[in-house]
XYZ file of C-alpha atoms in Angstrom:
534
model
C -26.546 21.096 4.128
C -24.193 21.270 7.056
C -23.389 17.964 8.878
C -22.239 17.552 12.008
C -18.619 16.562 12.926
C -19.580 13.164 14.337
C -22.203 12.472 11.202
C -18.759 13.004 8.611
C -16.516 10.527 10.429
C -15.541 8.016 7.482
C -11.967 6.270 8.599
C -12.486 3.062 9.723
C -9.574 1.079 10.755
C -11.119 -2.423 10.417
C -11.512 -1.477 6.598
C -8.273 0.527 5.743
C -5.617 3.051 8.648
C -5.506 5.197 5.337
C -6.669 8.405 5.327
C -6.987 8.237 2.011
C -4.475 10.853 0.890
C -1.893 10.992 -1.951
C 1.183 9.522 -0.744
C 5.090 8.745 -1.827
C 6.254 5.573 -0.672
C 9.471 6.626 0.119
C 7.837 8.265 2.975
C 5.332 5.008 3.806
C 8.917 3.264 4.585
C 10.589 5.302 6.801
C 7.719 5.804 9.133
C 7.124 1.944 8.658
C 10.817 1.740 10.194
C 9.981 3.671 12.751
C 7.172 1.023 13.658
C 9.129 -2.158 12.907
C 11.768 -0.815 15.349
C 9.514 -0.292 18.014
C 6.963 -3.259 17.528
C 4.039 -1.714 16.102
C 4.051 1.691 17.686
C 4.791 4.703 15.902
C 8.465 6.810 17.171
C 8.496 9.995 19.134
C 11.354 12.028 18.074
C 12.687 14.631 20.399
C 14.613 16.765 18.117
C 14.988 20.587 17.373
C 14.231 22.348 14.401
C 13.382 21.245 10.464
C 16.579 19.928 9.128
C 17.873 20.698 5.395
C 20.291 19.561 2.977
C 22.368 21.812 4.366
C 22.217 20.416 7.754
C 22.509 16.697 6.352
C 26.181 18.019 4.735
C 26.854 19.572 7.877
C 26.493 16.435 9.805
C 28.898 14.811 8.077
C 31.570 17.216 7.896
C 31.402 17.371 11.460
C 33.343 13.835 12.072
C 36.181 13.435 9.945
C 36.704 10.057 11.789
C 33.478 8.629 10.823
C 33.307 10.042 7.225
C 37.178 10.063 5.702
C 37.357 12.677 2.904
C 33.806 14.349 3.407
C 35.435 17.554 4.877
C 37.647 17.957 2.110
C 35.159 19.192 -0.256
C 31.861 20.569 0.900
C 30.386 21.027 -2.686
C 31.118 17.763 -3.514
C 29.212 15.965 0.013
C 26.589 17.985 -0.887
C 25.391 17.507 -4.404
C 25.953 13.762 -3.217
C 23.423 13.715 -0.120
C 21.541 15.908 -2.587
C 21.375 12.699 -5.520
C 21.775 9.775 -3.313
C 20.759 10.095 0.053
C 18.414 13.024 0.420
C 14.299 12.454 -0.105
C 13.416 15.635 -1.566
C 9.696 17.253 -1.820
C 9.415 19.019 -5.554
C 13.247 17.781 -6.890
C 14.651 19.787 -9.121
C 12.349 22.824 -8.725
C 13.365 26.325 -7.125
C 11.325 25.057 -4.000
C 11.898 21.809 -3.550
C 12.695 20.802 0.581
C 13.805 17.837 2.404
C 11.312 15.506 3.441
C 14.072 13.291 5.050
C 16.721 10.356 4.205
C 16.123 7.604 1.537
C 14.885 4.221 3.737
C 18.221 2.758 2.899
C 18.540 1.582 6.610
C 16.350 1.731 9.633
C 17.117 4.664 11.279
C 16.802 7.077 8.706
C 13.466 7.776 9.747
C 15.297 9.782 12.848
C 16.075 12.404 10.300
C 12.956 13.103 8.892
C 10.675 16.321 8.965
C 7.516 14.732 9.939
C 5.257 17.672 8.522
C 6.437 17.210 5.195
C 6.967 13.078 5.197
C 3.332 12.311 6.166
C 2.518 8.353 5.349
C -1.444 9.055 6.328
C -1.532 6.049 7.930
C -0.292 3.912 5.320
C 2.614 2.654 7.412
C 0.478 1.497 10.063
C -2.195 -0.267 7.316
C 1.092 -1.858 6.083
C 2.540 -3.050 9.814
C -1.150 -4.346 10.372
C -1.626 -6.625 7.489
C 1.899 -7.870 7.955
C 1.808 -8.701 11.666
C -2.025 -10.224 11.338
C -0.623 -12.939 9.201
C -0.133 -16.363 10.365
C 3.718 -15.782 9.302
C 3.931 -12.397 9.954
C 5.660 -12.119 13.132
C 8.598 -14.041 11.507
C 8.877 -11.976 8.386
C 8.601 -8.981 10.437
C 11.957 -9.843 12.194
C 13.659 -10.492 8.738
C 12.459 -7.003 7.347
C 14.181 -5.748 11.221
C 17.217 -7.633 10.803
C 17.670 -6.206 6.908
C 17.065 -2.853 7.870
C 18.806 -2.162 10.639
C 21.478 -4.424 9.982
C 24.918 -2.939 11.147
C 23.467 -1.576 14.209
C 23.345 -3.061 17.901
C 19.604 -1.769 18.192
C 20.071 -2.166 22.279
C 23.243 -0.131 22.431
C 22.846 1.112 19.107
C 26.426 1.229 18.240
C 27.719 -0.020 14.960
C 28.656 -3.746 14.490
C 29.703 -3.994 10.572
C 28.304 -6.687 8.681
C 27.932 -7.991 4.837
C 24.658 -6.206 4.548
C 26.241 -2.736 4.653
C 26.722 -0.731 0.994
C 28.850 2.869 0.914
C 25.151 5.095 1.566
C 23.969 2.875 4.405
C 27.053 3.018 5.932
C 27.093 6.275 5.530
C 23.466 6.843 7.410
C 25.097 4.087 9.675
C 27.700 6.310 10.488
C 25.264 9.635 10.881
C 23.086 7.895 13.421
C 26.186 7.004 15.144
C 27.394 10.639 15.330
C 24.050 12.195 16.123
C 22.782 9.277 18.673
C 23.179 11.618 21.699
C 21.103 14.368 20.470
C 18.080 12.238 18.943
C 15.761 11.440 21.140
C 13.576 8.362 20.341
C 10.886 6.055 22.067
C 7.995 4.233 20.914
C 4.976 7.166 20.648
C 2.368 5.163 23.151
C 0.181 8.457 23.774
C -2.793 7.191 21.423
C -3.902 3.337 21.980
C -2.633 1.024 19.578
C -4.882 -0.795 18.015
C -5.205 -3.880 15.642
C -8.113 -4.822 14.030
C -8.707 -8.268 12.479
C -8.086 -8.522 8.468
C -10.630 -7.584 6.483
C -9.932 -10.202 4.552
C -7.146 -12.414 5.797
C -5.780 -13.851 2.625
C -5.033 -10.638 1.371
C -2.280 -10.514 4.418
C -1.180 -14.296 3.789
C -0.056 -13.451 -0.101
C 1.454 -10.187 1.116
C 3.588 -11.656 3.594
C 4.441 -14.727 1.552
C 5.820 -12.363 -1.348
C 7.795 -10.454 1.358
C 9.212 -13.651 2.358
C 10.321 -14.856 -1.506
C 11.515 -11.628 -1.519
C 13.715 -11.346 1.305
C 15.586 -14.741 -0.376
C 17.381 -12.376 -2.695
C 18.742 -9.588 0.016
C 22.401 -10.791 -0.045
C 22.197 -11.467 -3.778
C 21.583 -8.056 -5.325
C 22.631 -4.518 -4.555
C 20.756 -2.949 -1.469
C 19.902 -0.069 -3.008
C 17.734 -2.137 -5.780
C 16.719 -4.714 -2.817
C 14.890 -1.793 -1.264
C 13.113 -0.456 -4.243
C 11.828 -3.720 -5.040
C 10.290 -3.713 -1.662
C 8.985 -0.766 -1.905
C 7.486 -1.408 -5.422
C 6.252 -4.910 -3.610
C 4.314 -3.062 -0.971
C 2.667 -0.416 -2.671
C 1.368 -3.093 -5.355
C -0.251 -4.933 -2.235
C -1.350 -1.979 -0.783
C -3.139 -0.858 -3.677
C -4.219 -4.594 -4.502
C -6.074 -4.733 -1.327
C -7.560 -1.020 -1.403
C -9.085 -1.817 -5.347
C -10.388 -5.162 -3.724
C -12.023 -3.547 -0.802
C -13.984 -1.418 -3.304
C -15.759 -4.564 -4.658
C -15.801 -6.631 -1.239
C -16.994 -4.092 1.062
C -20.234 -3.114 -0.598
C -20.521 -7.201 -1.370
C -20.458 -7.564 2.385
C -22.828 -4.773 3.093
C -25.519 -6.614 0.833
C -24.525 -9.851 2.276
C -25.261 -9.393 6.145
C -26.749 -12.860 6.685
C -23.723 -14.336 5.007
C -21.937 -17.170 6.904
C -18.159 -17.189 6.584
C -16.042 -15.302 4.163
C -17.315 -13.279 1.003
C -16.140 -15.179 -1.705
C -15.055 -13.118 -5.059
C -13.116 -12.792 -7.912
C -11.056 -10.221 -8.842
C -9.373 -9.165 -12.284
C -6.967 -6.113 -13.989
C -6.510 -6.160 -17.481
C -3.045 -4.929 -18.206
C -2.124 -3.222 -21.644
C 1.789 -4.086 -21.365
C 2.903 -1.888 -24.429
C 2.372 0.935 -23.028
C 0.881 2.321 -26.131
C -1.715 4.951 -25.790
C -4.893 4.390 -28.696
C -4.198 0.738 -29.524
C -6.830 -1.957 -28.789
C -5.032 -3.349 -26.033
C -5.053 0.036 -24.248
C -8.715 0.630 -25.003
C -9.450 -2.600 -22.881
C -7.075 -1.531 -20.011
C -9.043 1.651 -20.123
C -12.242 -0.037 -19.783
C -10.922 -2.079 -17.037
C -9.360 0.815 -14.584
C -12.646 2.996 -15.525
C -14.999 -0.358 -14.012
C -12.662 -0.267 -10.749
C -12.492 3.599 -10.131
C -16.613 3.270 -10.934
C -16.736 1.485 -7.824
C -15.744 4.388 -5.249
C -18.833 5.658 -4.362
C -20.293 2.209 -3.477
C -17.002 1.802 -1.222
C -17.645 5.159 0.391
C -21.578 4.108 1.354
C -20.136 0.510 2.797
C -17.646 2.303 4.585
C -20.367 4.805 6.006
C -22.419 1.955 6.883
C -19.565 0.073 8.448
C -18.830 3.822 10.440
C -22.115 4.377 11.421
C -22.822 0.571 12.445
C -19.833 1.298 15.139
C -21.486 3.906 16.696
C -24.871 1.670 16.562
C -22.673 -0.693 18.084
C -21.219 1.465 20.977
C -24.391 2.511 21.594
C -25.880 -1.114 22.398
C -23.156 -2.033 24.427
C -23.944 1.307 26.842
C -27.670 0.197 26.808
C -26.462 -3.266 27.842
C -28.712 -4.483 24.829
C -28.519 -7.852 23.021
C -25.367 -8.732 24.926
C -23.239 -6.068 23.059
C -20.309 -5.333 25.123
C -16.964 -3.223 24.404
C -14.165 -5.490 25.408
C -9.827 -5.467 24.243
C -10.050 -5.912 20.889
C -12.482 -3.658 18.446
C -15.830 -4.730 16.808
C -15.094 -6.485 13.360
C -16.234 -5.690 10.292
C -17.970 -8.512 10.166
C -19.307 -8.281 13.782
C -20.820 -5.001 12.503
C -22.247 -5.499 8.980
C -24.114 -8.709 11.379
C -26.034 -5.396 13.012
C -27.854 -5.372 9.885
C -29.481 -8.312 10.606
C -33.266 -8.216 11.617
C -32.771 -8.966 14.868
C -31.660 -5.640 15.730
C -34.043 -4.059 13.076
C -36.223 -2.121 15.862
C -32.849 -0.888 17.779
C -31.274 0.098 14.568
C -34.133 1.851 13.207
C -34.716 4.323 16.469
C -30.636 5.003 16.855
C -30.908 6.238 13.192
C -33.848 7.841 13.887
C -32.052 9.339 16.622
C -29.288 10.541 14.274
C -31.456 11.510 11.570
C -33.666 13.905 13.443
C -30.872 16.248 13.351
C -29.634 15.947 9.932
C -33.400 16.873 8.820
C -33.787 19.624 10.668
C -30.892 21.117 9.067
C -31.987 20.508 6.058
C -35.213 21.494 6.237
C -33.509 25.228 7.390
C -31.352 25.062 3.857
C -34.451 23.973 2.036
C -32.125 20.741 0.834
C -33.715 19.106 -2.148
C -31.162 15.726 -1.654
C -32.348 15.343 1.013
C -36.240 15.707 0.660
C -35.435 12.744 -2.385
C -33.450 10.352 -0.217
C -36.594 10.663 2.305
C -38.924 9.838 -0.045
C -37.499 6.718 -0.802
C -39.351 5.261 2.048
C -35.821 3.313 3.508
C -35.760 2.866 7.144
C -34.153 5.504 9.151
C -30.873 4.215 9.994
C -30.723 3.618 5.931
C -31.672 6.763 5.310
C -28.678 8.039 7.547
C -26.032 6.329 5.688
C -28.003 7.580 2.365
C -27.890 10.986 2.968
C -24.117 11.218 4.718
C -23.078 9.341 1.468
C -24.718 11.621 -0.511
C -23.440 15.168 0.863
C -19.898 13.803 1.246
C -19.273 11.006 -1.383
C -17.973 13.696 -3.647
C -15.105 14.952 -1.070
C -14.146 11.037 -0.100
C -13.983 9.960 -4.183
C -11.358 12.471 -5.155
C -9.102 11.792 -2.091
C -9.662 8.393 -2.995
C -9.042 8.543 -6.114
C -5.400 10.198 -5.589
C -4.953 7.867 -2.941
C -5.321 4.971 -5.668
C -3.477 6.727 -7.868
C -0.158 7.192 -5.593
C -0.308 3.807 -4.163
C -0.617 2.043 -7.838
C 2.988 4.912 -8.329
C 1.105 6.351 -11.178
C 3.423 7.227 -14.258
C 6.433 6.361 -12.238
C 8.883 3.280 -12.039
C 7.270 0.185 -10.898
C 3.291 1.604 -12.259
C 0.290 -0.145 -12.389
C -1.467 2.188 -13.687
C -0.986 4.954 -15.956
C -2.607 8.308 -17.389
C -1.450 10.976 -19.815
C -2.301 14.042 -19.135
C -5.855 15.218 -20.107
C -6.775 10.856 -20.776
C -8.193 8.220 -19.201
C -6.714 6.029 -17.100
C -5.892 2.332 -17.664
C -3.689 -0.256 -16.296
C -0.029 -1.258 -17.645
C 2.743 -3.952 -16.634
C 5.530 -1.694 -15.914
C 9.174 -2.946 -16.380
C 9.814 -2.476 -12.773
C 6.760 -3.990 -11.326
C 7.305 -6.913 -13.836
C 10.354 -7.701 -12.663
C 9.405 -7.729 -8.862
C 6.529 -10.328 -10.167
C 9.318 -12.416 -12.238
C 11.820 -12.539 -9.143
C 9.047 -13.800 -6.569
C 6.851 -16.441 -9.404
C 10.826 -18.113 -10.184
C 11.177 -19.211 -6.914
C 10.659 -22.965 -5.402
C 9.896 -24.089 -2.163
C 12.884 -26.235 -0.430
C 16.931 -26.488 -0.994
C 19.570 -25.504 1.298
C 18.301 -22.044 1.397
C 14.413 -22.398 1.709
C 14.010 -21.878 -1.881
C 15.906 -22.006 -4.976
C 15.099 -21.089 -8.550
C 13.912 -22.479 -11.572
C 12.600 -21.503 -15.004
C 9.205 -21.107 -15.804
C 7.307 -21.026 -19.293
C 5.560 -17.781 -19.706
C 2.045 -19.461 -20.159
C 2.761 -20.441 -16.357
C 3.968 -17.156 -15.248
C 0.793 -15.819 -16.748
C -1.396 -18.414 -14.829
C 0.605 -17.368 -12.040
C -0.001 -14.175 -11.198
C -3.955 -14.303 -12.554
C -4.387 -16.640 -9.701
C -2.144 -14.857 -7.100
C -3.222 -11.698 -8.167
C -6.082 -11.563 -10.548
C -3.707 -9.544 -13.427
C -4.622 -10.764 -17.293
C -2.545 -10.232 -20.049
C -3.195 -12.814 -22.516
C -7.094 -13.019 -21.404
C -9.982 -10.849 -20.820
C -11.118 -11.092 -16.707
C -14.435 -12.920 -16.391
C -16.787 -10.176 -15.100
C -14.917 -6.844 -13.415
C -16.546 -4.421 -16.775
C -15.849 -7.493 -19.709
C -18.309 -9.544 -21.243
C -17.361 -12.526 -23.838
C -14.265 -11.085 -25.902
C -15.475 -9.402 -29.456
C -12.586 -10.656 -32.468
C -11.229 -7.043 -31.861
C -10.972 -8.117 -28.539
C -8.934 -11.248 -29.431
C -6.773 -9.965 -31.813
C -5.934 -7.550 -29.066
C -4.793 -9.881 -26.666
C -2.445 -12.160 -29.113
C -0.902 -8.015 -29.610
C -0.596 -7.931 -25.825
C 1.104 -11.317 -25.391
C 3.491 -9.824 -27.662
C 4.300 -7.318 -26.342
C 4.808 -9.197 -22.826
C 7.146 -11.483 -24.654
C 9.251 -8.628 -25.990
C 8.760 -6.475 -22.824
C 11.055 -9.946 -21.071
C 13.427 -9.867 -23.944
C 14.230 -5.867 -22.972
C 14.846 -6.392 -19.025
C 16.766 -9.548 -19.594
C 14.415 -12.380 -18.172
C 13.377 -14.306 -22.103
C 15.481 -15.396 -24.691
C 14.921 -17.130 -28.006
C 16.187 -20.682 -27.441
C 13.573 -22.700 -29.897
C 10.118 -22.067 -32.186
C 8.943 -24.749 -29.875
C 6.429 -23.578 -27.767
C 7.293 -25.451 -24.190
C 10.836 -24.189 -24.934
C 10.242 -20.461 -24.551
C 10.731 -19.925 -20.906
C 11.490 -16.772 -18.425
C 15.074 -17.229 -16.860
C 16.154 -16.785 -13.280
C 18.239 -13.385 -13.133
C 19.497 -14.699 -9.728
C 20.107 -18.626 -10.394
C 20.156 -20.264 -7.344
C 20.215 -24.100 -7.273
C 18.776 -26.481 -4.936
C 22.415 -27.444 -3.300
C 22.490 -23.031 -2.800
C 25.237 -22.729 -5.238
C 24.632 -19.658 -7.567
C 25.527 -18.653 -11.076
């Protein structure tokens, strides 16, 4: 069956700005840059050509007086853009290219190739939820100030501060050489446009955990400052894409519903890392439950599509006081069209839609969608039914690698892992852990808005299963479990091990006592209440 271009539309901002495609979060940030610097808006770049690592060496040959030494040995500059500096597509291989500049500072995103560091809308989804917060606005100015610090962003010439390693000086120093021949203003040719959250908590936490976050900037190396933020925002990027999959459809069932949808939501992580062992079995179980949920996500998000067009439509008719005004329909303003009260309106725009769709398939003899008819839904219904159905196959396995790449898949910082011909199944990795450990260790108040204190690792875990819905040392009520089996049990006391050992390794746990209320998780960064560290 052939459907038309206007029956496939899927994206819907008020749900995700993804489109849904693998990406590498390296990439997310520097376009993200690009937006923080110009409030929102994406950057149009006026510059010639697809640079290359050996343009990058190049550049910095070129001024001796900004880079001392670098012209003194050209092999040398570049095997180090090449390792340090340089984000490279396919590293290591015969083919690999330049996709641009590590997001060590702000402007790196100046030097990207755009074709080949696509964020698929990922950096927008991120500025979004950020700036939709009730806090947003002012963390959104810290992430400004710590990423372009060094840099008069009006003038844009250098003013040196503490913030400033050797590589971001370095890119510091390359924007300053090349800042007559880049040309770049805020890309305003498409409408920006913010839709509400769909569910605003989601941003609160987000933007709360960039906050703790942004407490330890001047107290560990830049370099690791900005992987931890990058590990922080693909976690709550993928955090609120494996939530959507269960609220969405929730919401679509639910169109009566007054105020928010309220749910749980639970991961089972197998922290050993361990492929075959009990612990990973029930990881397994619970990744396979969430990934199970795709195609339910695609239908909602149909339904939520197709309801906009419903919606658009009403609002040209001038019927039941519909009208397109600044701000987009919600999400919840749409799944409301559900409602009886536009049953009769609903039912002829879908019959309107569906006409088509049948006669097309009546020409390809499609069995699908001779079934899906005989279901006796109402037209609109049947629609969405059939649209799901000829296309849920193409949305779940770009999906699916979106999920993947956003949860960094077998990489540093994973939430999810997957050897090769196995199932998938979610882990605790080191890296991730540790961004979890830095932001739970933190207290409200002292001379520098927070300060840190220890924390017993029964509270850590209670932490982050009510922050974030992540079990280690329990089974999640619901989400594919049922009431624990022994095997189950003796699974999870394995587990807590191996958490307990997993702190040991990175530095955060140490034996003190047998006593239980004595084994606690340790600052890395202690920071008292006065501000003194040690």
């Amino acid at each position: 069956m052939t459907l038309g271009t206007g029956d496939k539309e899927f994206r819907h901002a008020g749900v995700s700005y993804l489109d849904y495609k693998q990406v590498e979060m390296d990439r997310v940030l520097s376009a993200f840059l690009a937006r923080l610097r110009h409030d929102g808006w994406p950057a149009r770049l006026a510059r010639t050509g697809e640079l290359t690592l050996e343009d990058y060496t190049d550049f910095f040959m070129e001024s001796p007086q900004l880079f001392a030494g670098f012209d003194q040995n050209r092999e040398v500059t570049y095997r180090w853009v090449e390792t340090n500096l340089a984000d490279l597509v396919g590293r290591g291989r015969a083919t690999q290219s330049v996709a641009g500049l590590r997001p060590l500072h702000g402007l790196t995103y100046q030097f990207r190739n755009a074709r080949k560091a696509r964020p698929y809308g990922t950096d927008e989804h991120l500025y979004e939820m950020i700036a939709q917060a009730g806090a947003g606005h002012g963390v959104l100015k810290q992430l400004k100030d710590f990423f372009f610090a060094g840099i008069d962003l009006r003038t844009l010439r250098i003013t040196p501060g503490p913030d400033v390693d050797v590589e971001t000086q370095a890119l510091i120093n390359l924007s300053e050489s090349k800042r007559n021949e880049v040309a770049d203003s805020a890309d305003k040719r498409l409408p920006r446009v913010s839709h509400q959250p769909l569910h605003a908590p989601w941003s609160d936490l987000l933007v709360e955990d960039i906050r703790r976050m942004m407490f330890y900037r001047t107290l560990m190396p830049r370099s690791v400052f900005v992987e931890y933020l990058k590990v922080l925002f693909a976690f709550h990027l993928a955090l609120y894409h494996l939530r959507a999959t269960k609220l969405l459809p929730t919401m679509v069932r639910q169109p009566g519903a007054t105020g928010p949808v309220q749910q749980s939501y639970g991961f089972f992580l197998d922290v050993a890392g361990v492929p075959g062992t009990d612990s990973a079995r029930l990881a397994e179980r619970s990744a396979d439950s969430w990934y199970a949920r795709i195609p339910e996500f695609v239908r909602a998000t149909f339904t939520v599509r197709k309801l906009e067009d419903f919606a658009a439509d009403l609002a040209a008719k001038h019927k039941h006081g519909v009208k397109r005004g600044a701000t987009p329909f919600s999400v919840p303003f749409l799944i409301g069209l559900l409602g009886p009260k536009y049953r009769a309106d609903r039912v002829a725009y879908g019959n309107f839609r569906l006409s088509a769709v049948i006669a097309a398939a009546q020409s390809a003899q499609d069995e699908t969608v001779q079934r899906i008819l005989a279901l006796g839904l109402d037209e609109f219904s049947a629609f969405v039914e059939i649209v799901t159905a000829e296309r849920v196959d193409f949305h779940r396995r770009y999906l699916t690698d979106c999920l993947d790449s956003l949860l960094l898949k077998n990489r540093p910082g994973a939430m999810i892992t997957q050897p090769r011909g196995g199932r998938r199944r979610f882990v605790l990795d080191g890296r991730l852990l540790e961004v979890l450990l830095q932001i739970a260790l933190l207290r409200p108040g002292g001379a520098r808005g927070y300060h840190t204190a220890a924390l017993r690792i029964d509270e850590f875990l209670e932490a982050i299963r009510e922050r974030y819905g992540l079990y280690v040392d329990r089974i999640p009520p619901g989400d594919g479990f049922g009431v624990p089996s022994i095997t189950d049990h003796a699974a999870l006391r394995a587990n807590l091990t191996a958490f307990t050992t997993r702190l040991r390794e990175i530095g955060f746990y140490t034996d003190l006592s047998d006593a239980y209320l004595a084994q606690t998780i340790t600052p890395r960064y202690a920071v008292s209440a006065d501000g003194t560290t040690s």
